[in-house]
Amino acid sequence: MSEIEIEKIGTMVTAHFPQEGVTIQTKRINDSEYGSFRAEIKVFAKLLMNGVHEVRELNRSRPDLLDDGSKDRLIKNLEEKTQDYPGFFWGNIIDRAFNEIIDKHREGEAAIVMGDLEGFEPRNYAIKPIFRKGVANLIWARGGSAKSYYGLLSCVMVDQGLSLMGLKARKGVALYLDWEETEDLFKQRLKALHKGLGLPLTSGIIYKNMAGSLANNIEIVSELVNKHGVTFMVVDSVGAALGGSGIEQQVVEDYFAAGNLLKITWLSIDHANRAGETTGNWAIHGSAYKYARSRMVYEVKKVQENDSGDMEMVLYHRKGNDDGIKSPRGFNVKFVTKDMYNPEEDDYDEQLDMVTFSSMKMGDANNKLLRRMSIPEICYSLIEAHGPTPMYKLAETVSYIKDATVSEDGIELAISDAKSLSLGSDGITVYMTSSQEVNEWTV
């Protein structure tokens, strides 16, 4: 018998026998403390049908993988279904597959001897330089801050393998899990983004409308990841996907444990707390455990005039386990609408037609978006946008932005702490010396 190949994706464990053309999938595993190991299984075999090899499903059942009687009944069923196809030694196949499946499920993460460290490659990006590959990323904001559009833009970039606005996406398969809206609205937004990016109106993004917690749906999500080869997933939004209170540690732990089982890059979209509506001090909704379990965290803030289709949006980097804190990244977002005929009402409605994102130099951003930045970050942004600037001018502009007095001495102190800024030989003018983005893209 040829070698067996065992693969675990999320909660699913699959055994492949390449030489025999047999695949056994297991899901909904229940490893009981009372000595049973039940799982829903599907057995597939490649059979010669009318001169062509076709993969056929031979059995779907829920046996006890540790019970000889269950195994014997399954083997007999498979032998009956393949009696015209010699060469399948089902007793050996099932015994070996069940043993390997049980061991794979129970082993968890394999212990690894570190050995030679020369070939080590650091954790890289799914979308450089903002979302780390293969881990939990999170963005949060108040309602109406275009965070869902940004999550969808990320999916489009992965689906198309795009490089734009200083971002570079690793091409893959994107999955959007939606607890907030419906398929028709998602498709409208996706079409509008494609039009804004000048892309063909076709997409490989996988969409699923969700109900219940992510933890309780992880079997279904595991199947999607396995079936489509998903590499990037968006959860919109965390509040509904938790299935419980965001201030309870176990609820948050269950959420992240479920998502991390998939071993893919995933992005959680979360809301700000309601207390900010009265206090003005906005923070992520619920538990600090969300910060603890996410590898990269961004806060999204926006400025938009009333009745305007234009928005300034900024991602503020709040946490990076493998990074220093990155400079804020700004975008101009434009929503274009047009009157479209609605056959159900026999009338025209104003509908979203196109969404465009364009990069924005932070020095050109609204002062409200600059105010929460540090003085060195504001100075860097202003100089990046407008070129070398005298200290007195920086002090004047920063004071206006911060709505507080910042002296030239304060600017000089900030410059001395910033690797990317330096004072010119005249002792007056401040220059930008280097890019703050130092991480390289790795394949």
Short mmCIF file of C-alpha atoms in Angstrom, two decimals:
data_model
loop_
_atom_site.label_atom_id
_atom_site.label_comp_id
_atom_site.label_asym_id
_atom_site.label_seq_id
_atom_site.Cartn_x
_atom_site.Cartn_y
_atom_site.Cartn_z
CA MET A 1 0.00 0.00 0.00
CA SER A 2 1.27 3.47 -0.85
CA GLU A 3 2.00 6.15 1.69
CA ILE A 4 -0.90 7.85 3.37
CA GLU A 5 -1.18 11.65 3.37
CA ILE A 6 -2.89 13.24 6.38
CA GLU A 7 -4.10 16.85 6.26
CA LYS A 8 -5.80 18.90 8.95
CA ILE A 9 -7.59 22.15 8.02
CA GLY A 10 -9.58 23.76 10.80
CA THR A 11 -11.60 20.97 12.39
CA MET A 12 -11.45 18.64 9.37
CA VAL A 13 -8.96 15.79 9.05
CA THR A 14 -8.52 14.13 5.64
CA ALA A 15 -6.64 10.96 4.73
CA HIS A 16 -5.44 10.55 1.13
CA PHE A 17 -4.22 7.31 -0.48
CA PRO A 18 -2.83 8.60 -3.81
CA GLN A 19 -1.98 5.18 -5.27
CA GLU A 20 -5.42 3.71 -4.58
CA GLY A 21 -7.24 6.94 -5.45
CA VAL A 22 -9.06 6.92 -2.11
CA THR A 23 -9.87 9.93 0.11
CA ILE A 24 -11.52 9.79 3.53
CA GLN A 25 -12.78 13.08 4.99
CA THR A 26 -13.73 13.45 8.65
CA LYS A 27 -15.54 16.31 10.35
CA ARG A 28 -17.74 16.96 13.41
CA ILE A 29 -15.31 14.91 15.47
CA ASN A 30 -16.32 13.93 19.00
CA ASP A 31 -13.45 12.37 20.95
CA SER A 32 -15.30 11.20 24.04
CA GLU A 33 -13.68 10.71 27.42
CA TYR A 34 -15.67 7.46 27.64
CA GLY A 35 -13.60 5.77 24.94
CA SER A 36 -15.49 6.49 21.71
CA PHE A 37 -14.26 8.56 18.77
CA ARG A 38 -17.16 9.44 16.52
CA ALA A 39 -16.88 11.47 13.34
CA GLU A 40 -18.93 12.17 10.25
CA ILE A 41 -16.97 10.64 7.39
CA LYS A 42 -17.13 10.67 3.61
CA VAL A 43 -15.29 8.04 1.58
CA PHE A 44 -14.37 8.86 -2.02
CA ALA A 45 -12.73 6.58 -4.60
CA LYS A 46 -11.55 7.07 -8.16
CA LEU A 47 -13.41 4.52 -10.31
CA LEU A 48 -13.16 3.70 -14.00
CA MET A 49 -16.56 4.63 -15.48
CA ASN A 50 -17.11 4.23 -19.24
CA GLY A 51 -13.39 4.37 -19.86
CA VAL A 52 -12.89 7.51 -17.74
CA HIS A 53 -11.72 7.70 -14.12
CA GLU A 54 -14.25 9.56 -11.98
CA VAL A 55 -14.22 10.37 -8.26
CA ARG A 56 -17.34 8.94 -6.61
CA GLU A 57 -18.65 9.28 -3.07
CA LEU A 58 -19.09 5.73 -1.75
CA ASN A 59 -20.16 6.29 1.83
CA ARG A 60 -21.31 8.98 4.22
CA SER A 61 -21.79 7.85 7.82
CA ARG A 62 -20.92 8.55 11.43
CA PRO A 63 -18.99 5.56 12.76
CA ASP A 64 -17.05 5.14 15.97
CA LEU A 65 -13.47 5.01 14.69
CA LEU A 66 -12.41 3.00 17.76
CA ASP A 67 -15.18 0.39 17.49
CA ASP A 68 -14.39 -2.78 15.53
CA GLY A 69 -18.07 -3.36 14.80
CA SER A 70 -18.42 0.09 13.21
CA LYS A 71 -15.32 -0.49 11.11
CA ASP A 72 -16.49 -3.95 9.97
CA ARG A 73 -19.86 -2.60 8.84
CA LEU A 74 -18.18 0.21 6.91
CA ILE A 75 -15.68 -2.16 5.27
CA LYS A 76 -18.48 -4.50 4.20
CA ASN A 77 -20.47 -1.58 2.72
CA LEU A 78 -17.44 -0.38 0.74
CA GLU A 79 -16.62 -3.89 -0.51
CA GLU A 80 -20.17 -4.30 -1.79
CA LYS A 81 -20.06 -0.99 -3.65
CA THR A 82 -16.71 -1.75 -5.30
CA GLN A 83 -17.13 -5.48 -5.98
CA ASP A 84 -16.71 -4.81 -9.71
CA TYR A 85 -13.47 -2.90 -9.06
CA PRO A 86 -10.69 -5.19 -7.77
CA GLY A 87 -7.69 -3.71 -6.04
CA PHE A 88 -9.34 -1.97 -3.07
CA PHE A 89 -8.18 -3.60 0.15
CA TRP A 90 -10.73 -1.82 2.31
CA GLY A 91 -9.78 -3.53 5.56
CA ASN A 92 -6.22 -2.21 5.38
CA ILE A 93 -7.33 1.20 4.08
CA ILE A 94 -9.90 1.81 6.82
CA ASP A 95 -7.70 0.50 9.66
CA ARG A 96 -4.79 2.68 8.67
CA ALA A 97 -6.87 5.75 7.87
CA PHE A 98 -8.78 5.63 11.16
CA ASN A 99 -5.58 5.23 13.20
CA GLU A 100 -3.89 8.14 11.44
CA ILE A 101 -6.99 10.36 11.69
CA ILE A 102 -7.30 9.76 15.43
CA ASP A 103 -3.60 10.50 15.99
CA LYS A 104 -3.73 13.64 13.83
CA HIS A 105 -6.75 15.00 15.67
CA ARG A 106 -5.22 14.35 19.09
CA GLU A 107 -1.69 15.55 18.48
CA GLY A 108 -2.58 19.28 18.27
CA GLU A 109 0.44 21.26 17.18
CA ALA A 110 3.38 18.93 16.64
CA ALA A 111 6.46 19.45 18.80
CA ILE A 112 9.38 20.58 16.64
CA VAL A 113 13.11 20.30 17.28
CA MET A 114 14.55 23.66 16.29
CA GLY A 115 17.71 22.26 14.68
CA ASP A 116 19.47 24.44 12.09
CA LEU A 117 18.33 28.06 12.34
CA GLU A 118 20.06 29.26 9.17
CA GLY A 119 17.02 28.66 6.97
CA PHE A 120 14.64 30.59 9.22
CA GLU A 121 12.30 33.01 7.44
CA PRO A 122 10.47 35.68 9.46
CA ARG A 123 6.68 35.98 9.42
CA ASN A 124 5.71 37.94 6.33
CA TYR A 125 2.60 39.67 4.99
CA ALA A 126 -0.66 38.79 3.29
CA ILE A 127 -1.07 42.48 2.43
CA LYS A 128 2.15 44.39 2.90
CA PRO A 129 2.73 46.31 5.11
CA ILE A 130 -0.48 46.13 7.13
CA PHE A 131 -1.82 42.57 7.59
CA ARG A 132 0.45 39.75 8.71
CA LYS A 133 0.18 36.39 6.96
CA GLY A 134 -1.38 33.40 8.70
CA VAL A 135 -2.52 35.18 11.89
CA ALA A 136 -5.38 37.19 13.38
CA ASN A 137 -5.53 40.86 12.33
CA LEU A 138 -8.15 43.36 13.53
CA ILE A 139 -9.49 46.79 12.59
CA TRP A 140 -12.03 48.72 14.64
CA ALA A 141 -13.89 52.00 14.31
CA ARG A 142 -17.08 53.88 14.96
CA GLY A 143 -20.02 53.14 12.69
CA GLY A 144 -19.92 54.71 9.23
CA SER A 145 -16.12 54.79 9.03
CA ALA A 146 -15.92 52.63 5.86
CA LYS A 147 -14.20 49.80 7.76
CA SER A 148 -16.35 47.19 5.98
CA TYR A 149 -15.42 48.73 2.64
CA TYR A 150 -11.77 48.51 3.64
CA GLY A 151 -12.21 44.85 4.57
CA LEU A 152 -13.84 44.25 1.20
CA LEU A 153 -11.05 46.17 -0.57
CA SER A 154 -8.57 43.83 1.14
CA CYS A 155 -10.46 40.84 -0.25
CA VAL A 156 -10.41 42.32 -3.75
CA MET A 157 -6.68 42.94 -3.50
CA VAL A 158 -6.04 39.32 -2.47
CA ASP A 159 -8.43 37.96 -5.09
CA GLN A 160 -6.72 39.96 -7.84
CA GLY A 161 -3.16 40.02 -6.41
CA LEU A 162 -3.11 43.82 -6.59
CA SER A 163 -0.42 46.34 -5.70
CA LEU A 164 -1.80 49.82 -5.14
CA MET A 165 -1.61 52.83 -2.81
CA GLY A 166 1.65 51.57 -1.31
CA LEU A 167 0.10 48.17 -0.51
CA LYS A 168 0.96 44.81 -2.04
CA ALA A 169 -1.34 41.80 -1.73
CA ARG A 170 -0.31 38.19 -1.97
CA LYS A 171 -2.68 36.62 -4.53
CA GLY A 172 -4.94 33.99 -3.01
CA VAL A 173 -8.54 33.03 -2.32
CA ALA A 174 -10.62 35.39 -0.18
CA LEU A 175 -13.62 34.44 1.98
CA TYR A 176 -16.01 37.05 3.41
CA LEU A 177 -18.12 35.93 6.40
CA ASP A 178 -20.94 38.43 6.83
CA TRP A 179 -23.01 38.79 10.02
CA GLU A 180 -24.03 42.38 9.16
CA GLU A 181 -25.64 42.55 5.72
CA THR A 182 -27.00 40.42 2.87
CA GLU A 183 -25.70 38.98 -0.37
CA ASP A 184 -27.35 41.60 -2.60
CA LEU A 185 -25.78 44.54 -0.74
CA PHE A 186 -22.40 42.78 -0.65
CA LYS A 187 -22.53 42.23 -4.40
CA GLN A 188 -23.47 45.88 -4.98
CA ARG A 189 -20.51 47.06 -2.89
CA LEU A 190 -18.15 44.62 -4.58
CA LYS A 191 -19.27 45.76 -8.02
CA ALA A 192 -18.80 49.41 -7.00
CA LEU A 193 -15.25 48.68 -5.80
CA HIS A 194 -14.40 46.81 -9.00
CA LYS A 195 -15.64 49.78 -11.06
CA GLY A 196 -13.63 52.19 -8.90
CA LEU A 197 -10.48 50.10 -9.44
CA GLY A 198 -11.13 49.68 -13.17
CA LEU A 199 -11.40 45.89 -12.80
CA PRO A 200 -13.58 43.47 -14.82
CA LEU A 201 -16.94 42.84 -13.17
CA THR A 202 -16.13 39.25 -12.20
CA SER A 203 -14.77 38.05 -8.85
CA GLY A 204 -13.46 34.90 -7.21
CA ILE A 205 -14.33 36.10 -3.69
CA ILE A 206 -16.43 33.61 -1.71
CA TYR A 207 -19.28 35.11 0.31
CA LYS A 208 -21.31 33.51 3.10
CA ASN A 209 -24.07 35.10 5.14
CA MET A 210 -23.67 33.97 8.74
CA ALA A 211 -25.74 33.39 11.89
CA GLY A 212 -24.53 32.19 15.28
CA SER A 213 -20.99 32.40 16.61
CA LEU A 214 -17.84 31.73 14.61
CA ALA A 215 -16.91 29.03 17.13
CA ASN A 216 -20.21 27.19 16.54
CA ASN A 217 -19.82 27.54 12.75
CA ILE A 218 -16.17 26.54 12.54
CA GLU A 219 -17.01 23.13 10.99
CA ILE A 220 -18.79 24.83 8.09
CA VAL A 221 -16.06 27.43 7.70
CA SER A 222 -13.40 24.68 7.77
CA GLU A 223 -15.19 22.97 4.88
CA LEU A 224 -15.21 26.20 2.87
CA VAL A 225 -11.51 26.78 3.51
CA ASN A 226 -10.72 23.20 2.54
CA LYS A 227 -12.96 23.13 -0.54
CA HIS A 228 -11.86 26.45 -2.05
CA GLY A 229 -8.26 26.70 -0.78
CA VAL A 230 -9.02 29.91 1.12
CA THR A 231 -5.96 31.95 2.18
CA PHE A 232 -7.57 35.17 3.48
CA MET A 233 -10.76 35.59 5.50
CA VAL A 234 -12.74 38.61 6.72
CA VAL A 235 -15.15 38.42 9.69
CA ASP A 236 -17.72 41.24 9.60
CA SER A 237 -18.30 41.86 12.40
CA VAL A 238 -16.85 40.62 15.68
CA GLY A 239 -19.79 41.58 17.89
CA ALA A 240 -22.17 39.17 16.19
CA ALA A 241 -19.51 36.53 15.49
CA LEU A 242 -18.62 36.24 19.19
CA GLY A 243 -22.00 34.79 20.09
CA GLY A 244 -21.75 36.35 23.54
CA SER A 245 -20.48 39.33 25.49
CA GLY A 246 -17.26 40.89 24.28
CA ILE A 247 -16.19 41.58 27.87
CA GLU A 248 -16.13 37.88 28.79
CA GLN A 249 -12.68 36.36 28.40
CA GLN A 250 -13.89 32.86 27.48
CA VAL A 251 -16.19 34.16 24.73
CA VAL A 252 -13.31 36.09 23.16
CA GLU A 253 -10.90 33.17 23.63
CA ASP A 254 -13.34 30.79 21.89
CA TYR A 255 -13.68 33.21 18.98
CA PHE A 256 -9.94 33.55 18.36
CA ALA A 257 -9.25 29.87 19.02
CA ALA A 258 -11.79 28.96 16.33
CA GLY A 259 -10.39 31.39 13.75
CA ASN A 260 -6.79 30.39 14.42
CA LEU A 261 -7.63 26.71 13.82
CA LEU A 262 -7.86 27.52 10.11
CA LYS A 263 -4.17 28.48 9.85
CA ILE A 264 -4.90 31.27 7.37
CA THR A 265 -4.71 35.05 7.39
CA TRP A 266 -7.90 36.50 8.85
CA LEU A 267 -9.16 39.99 9.51
CA SER A 268 -11.74 40.83 12.18
CA ILE A 269 -13.83 43.99 11.77
CA ASP A 270 -15.02 45.39 15.10
CA HIS A 271 -16.95 48.36 16.46
CA ALA A 272 -16.09 51.12 18.91
CA ASN A 273 -17.72 51.22 22.34
CA ARG A 274 -20.97 53.10 22.87
CA ALA A 275 -19.53 55.04 25.80
CA GLY A 276 -17.66 57.19 23.29
CA GLU A 277 -20.96 58.71 22.19
CA THR A 278 -21.21 60.55 25.52
CA THR A 279 -17.58 60.76 26.68
CA GLY A 280 -15.88 61.32 23.32
CA ASN A 281 -13.26 58.74 24.38
CA TRP A 282 -13.69 56.05 21.80
CA ALA A 283 -12.22 52.61 22.41
CA ILE A 284 -12.65 49.13 20.99
CA HIS A 285 -15.95 47.57 22.05
CA GLY A 286 -15.69 45.06 24.87
CA SER A 287 -12.65 43.23 26.09
CA ALA A 288 -8.95 44.03 26.08
CA TYR A 289 -8.54 40.33 25.27
CA LYS A 290 -9.29 41.23 21.64
CA TYR A 291 -6.10 43.26 21.62
CA ALA A 292 -4.21 40.46 23.34
CA ARG A 293 -5.25 37.78 20.83
CA SER A 294 -4.82 39.89 17.66
CA ARG A 295 -1.35 40.13 16.14
CA MET A 296 -1.99 43.42 14.31
CA VAL A 297 -4.58 46.01 15.43
CA TYR A 298 -5.67 49.18 13.60
CA GLU A 299 -8.09 51.90 14.58
CA VAL A 300 -9.97 53.53 11.70
CA LYS A 301 -11.02 57.17 11.91
CA LYS A 302 -12.78 59.27 9.31
CA VAL A 303 -13.84 62.81 8.52
CA GLN A 304 -16.78 63.41 6.20
CA GLU A 305 -18.78 66.53 5.54
CA ASN A 306 -22.57 66.22 5.71
CA ASP A 307 -24.20 65.18 2.41
CA SER A 308 -20.79 64.58 0.88
CA GLY A 309 -19.74 61.51 -1.05
CA ASP A 310 -16.09 62.11 -0.13
CA MET A 311 -14.41 60.85 3.01
CA GLU A 312 -10.96 61.06 4.55
CA MET A 313 -10.10 57.80 6.29
CA VAL A 314 -7.00 56.93 8.32
CA LEU A 315 -5.68 53.64 9.70
CA TYR A 316 -3.83 54.17 12.98
CA HIS A 317 -1.60 51.24 13.91
CA ARG A 318 -2.24 50.40 17.57
CA LYS A 319 -0.47 47.05 17.98
CA GLY A 320 2.02 44.88 16.13
CA ASN A 321 3.49 41.75 17.69
CA ASP A 322 6.25 41.51 15.09
CA ASP A 323 6.49 45.22 14.28
CA GLY A 324 7.13 48.59 15.75
CA ILE A 325 4.13 50.90 15.51
CA LYS A 326 3.79 52.06 11.91
CA SER A 327 2.91 55.54 10.78
CA PRO A 328 -0.79 56.27 10.11
CA ARG A 329 -1.92 55.51 6.57
CA GLY A 330 -4.48 57.81 4.94
CA PHE A 331 -7.00 57.31 2.15
CA ASN A 332 -9.49 59.44 0.28
CA VAL A 333 -12.69 57.46 -0.26
CA LYS A 334 -15.24 58.61 -2.80
CA PHE A 335 -18.76 57.20 -3.09
CA VAL A 336 -20.42 57.82 -6.46
CA THR A 337 -24.15 57.30 -6.84
CA LYS A 338 -26.50 57.43 -9.79
CA ASP A 339 -30.22 57.03 -10.44
CA MET A 340 -31.02 53.43 -11.33
CA TYR A 341 -34.33 51.95 -12.42
CA ASN A 342 -36.06 49.77 -9.81
CA PRO A 343 -38.47 47.42 -11.62
CA GLU A 344 -40.21 46.39 -8.38
CA GLU A 345 -41.32 49.98 -7.76
CA ASP A 346 -41.34 51.09 -11.39
CA ASP A 347 -39.29 54.10 -10.40
CA TYR A 348 -35.72 55.38 -10.22
CA ASP A 349 -33.69 55.19 -6.98
CA GLU A 350 -30.34 56.72 -6.12
CA GLN A 351 -27.98 53.75 -5.81
CA LEU A 352 -24.27 53.25 -5.11
CA ASP A 353 -22.49 52.94 -8.43
CA MET A 354 -18.77 53.25 -7.73
CA VAL A 355 -16.35 53.45 -4.79
CA THR A 356 -12.80 54.71 -5.22
CA PHE A 357 -9.90 54.57 -2.76
CA SER A 358 -6.82 56.74 -3.25
CA SER A 359 -3.83 57.22 -0.98
CA MET A 360 -3.62 60.47 0.96
CA LYS A 361 -0.50 62.04 2.37
CA MET A 362 -1.13 62.50 6.06
CA GLY A 363 0.17 66.04 5.92
CA ASP A 364 -2.84 66.88 3.75
CA ALA A 365 -5.35 65.17 6.06
CA ASN A 366 -7.98 66.95 8.11
CA ASN A 367 -6.59 68.24 11.41
CA LYS A 368 -9.01 66.02 13.33
CA LEU A 369 -7.23 62.98 11.89
CA LEU A 370 -3.78 64.36 12.74
CA ARG A 371 -4.57 65.43 16.30
CA ARG A 372 -4.14 62.00 17.89
CA MET A 373 -0.75 61.45 16.30
CA SER A 374 2.50 62.10 18.16
CA ILE A 375 4.43 65.30 17.45
CA PRO A 376 7.20 63.46 15.52
CA GLU A 377 4.53 61.71 13.41
CA ILE A 378 2.81 65.01 12.63
CA CYS A 379 6.11 66.62 11.69
CA TYR A 380 7.01 63.71 9.46
CA SER A 381 3.60 63.81 7.76
CA LEU A 382 3.80 67.55 7.15
CA ILE A 383 7.29 67.36 5.69
CA GLU A 384 6.42 64.33 3.56
CA ALA A 385 3.50 66.27 2.08
CA HIS A 386 5.06 69.73 1.78
CA GLY A 387 8.83 69.29 1.81
CA PRO A 388 11.53 70.67 4.18
CA THR A 389 10.01 73.09 6.68
CA PRO A 390 11.46 75.62 9.17
CA MET A 391 11.05 74.72 12.83
CA TYR A 392 9.02 77.84 13.61
CA LYS A 393 6.54 76.92 10.88
CA LEU A 394 6.26 73.35 12.20
CA ALA A 395 5.74 74.67 15.74
CA GLU A 396 2.98 76.96 14.51
CA THR A 397 1.22 74.23 12.47
CA VAL A 398 1.56 71.52 15.14
CA SER A 399 0.21 73.91 17.79
CA TYR A 400 -2.82 74.55 15.59
CA ILE A 401 -3.38 70.83 14.98
CA LYS A 402 -2.96 69.87 18.64
CA ASP A 403 -4.93 72.89 19.84
CA ALA A 404 -2.11 73.46 22.35
CA THR A 405 1.12 75.44 22.38
CA VAL A 406 4.12 73.56 20.97
CA SER A 407 7.39 75.52 21.06
CA GLU A 408 10.33 75.33 18.69
CA ASP A 409 12.25 73.62 21.50
CA GLY A 410 9.49 71.00 21.60
CA ILE A 411 9.83 70.48 17.85
CA GLU A 412 13.63 70.16 18.13
CA LEU A 413 13.22 67.58 20.91
CA ALA A 414 10.76 65.63 18.79
CA ILE A 415 13.18 65.67 15.86
CA SER A 416 15.98 64.32 18.03
CA ASP A 417 13.78 61.33 18.92
CA ALA A 418 12.74 60.62 15.31
CA LYS A 419 15.04 58.51 13.12
CA SER A 420 13.31 59.73 9.97
CA LEU A 421 13.77 63.49 10.62
CA SER A 422 16.88 65.62 10.87
CA LEU A 423 17.77 69.27 11.32
CA GLY A 424 19.60 70.91 8.44
CA SER A 425 23.01 72.57 8.65
CA ASP A 426 21.31 75.96 9.01
CA GLY A 427 19.92 74.82 12.36
CA ILE A 428 16.45 75.93 11.28
CA THR A 429 15.06 73.69 8.53
CA VAL A 430 13.76 70.16 9.20
CA TYR A 431 14.23 67.46 6.57
CA MET A 432 12.91 63.93 6.05
CA THR A 433 15.89 61.58 6.04
CA SER A 434 14.42 58.15 5.30
CA SER A 435 11.27 56.14 4.80
CA GLN A 436 9.65 54.85 7.93
CA GLU A 437 8.64 51.64 6.20
CA VAL A 438 11.64 49.32 6.56
CA ASN A 439 10.06 45.86 6.24
CA GLU A 440 10.70 44.09 2.93
CA TRP A 441 8.22 42.00 1.02
CA THR A 442 9.07 38.31 1.10
CA VAL A 443 7.47 35.61 -0.98
#
